[in-house]
Amino acid sequence: MADGPNERELKREAASFAAESGSDGSVAREEGAPPKIGAEPPLPGGAAAPGWDARGTATEAVRPDAASGGPSETGAPAEGGTRAFRSGFVAIIGRPNVGKSTLLNAFLGAKVAIVSPKPQTTRNRIRGVLTEDRGQIIFIDTPGIHRPRTELGRRMVDYAYGTLREVDAVLVVMDASAGIRPEDREIVARLPRERERVYLLINKVDLVRKATLLPLLEEARTLYPFREFIPVSAVTGENLRSVLDVLFRDLPEGPAFYPPDVRSDHPETFVAQEIIREKILHLTEEEVPHSVAVVVEGWEEKPAIIVVRATIVVERASQKGILIGKGGRMLKEIGRLAREELEAIFGTRFYLELWVKVREDWRNRPGLLHHLGYRREP
């Protein structure tokens, strides 16, 4: 049995966490103008969320047994001429900063995972659901696999590897602009050799010359018997349609697990805390982004407005000062940016109330990790 925080410790940590009133002025209350109803939040870098047409220009996937070939097949029609409905769970794994979350958003044509140029942005497993006439894919974006230095880091890596036990297919993502690194090799070495549906995506091909891709693909062939080798760009949409074609071809026949209009199965409170954390990642530097957690303590839906009360947790008083800023300016800016994106996502007005609390070394305290939602992998 895995050792974890006992019930007494969990209750003590939770009570301590909730007891602090925040009456020191570390709260930011911010309300804004009505949003543009139905507006899509932009993807990172200012690029609009890609639609299906943008992905229609994708070139072919590279099969391991062929030097070149035409576009991937999308699966033979079932008996009687009707194409079978295919479905399954697909893990997206790789080291930090290879573009896994950006890929997930691009596959769905909408933002369901936060992104930032800082490593280890994703801390939980993020599910994104893509439904088409030919089937349904549930993508699972996992934390970047790294050599952890904290208990939080160990749990993040456990989340990533644990996902491999639960899925029908695996997309291993590498960064074309960085080449194949030792960390990539370590990840591939832990993949079960008997898996049938493991695909290599070489991302960020928009950042390199095409001539550099062939040696990279040749090197990748020596690492693992991948079913496909597909150069892609999450930013431009190159080859993303080919990835979907390959998955819908290879996934087993099965039912739809979610209604067709569902994009993610995370609750609204999770979306809110991730959006708030994303704004902190973009506005702060050095050790602050890695030392921040966000938990939504209250969500109240009123006529024409949603009131959210959230706590930002840091490890040191100096970090708290940075997040509050002079005269509370930084905290208000975090609240303003988060509110604007939440209004665009939910199509209604938001009122955010943010507090900052110090919990020393929270990333190594099992009770606090549990309270903040980072539970140990069973």
PDB file of C-alpha atoms in Angstrom, residues 91 113 150 178 268 301 329 362 365:
ATOM      1  CA  ALA A  91      -1.962  10.044 -23.961  1.00  0.00           C
ATOM      2  CA  ALA A 113      -5.012  23.429 -21.378  1.00  0.00           C
ATOM      3  CA  THR A 150      10.197  17.935  -4.919  1.00  0.00           C
ATOM      4  CA  ALA A 178      16.134  20.914 -29.743  1.00  0.00           C
ATOM      5  CA  GLU A 268     -15.510  24.943 -13.852  1.00  0.00           C
ATOM      6  CA  GLU A 301     -23.460  31.749  -9.714  1.00  0.00           C
ATOM      7  CA  ARG A 329      -1.069  46.309  -8.871  1.00  0.00           C
ATOM      8  CA  TRP A 362       4.242  23.324   0.319  1.00  0.00           C
ATOM      9  CA  ARG A 365       4.225  18.627   2.262  1.00  0.00           C
TER      10      ARG A 365
END
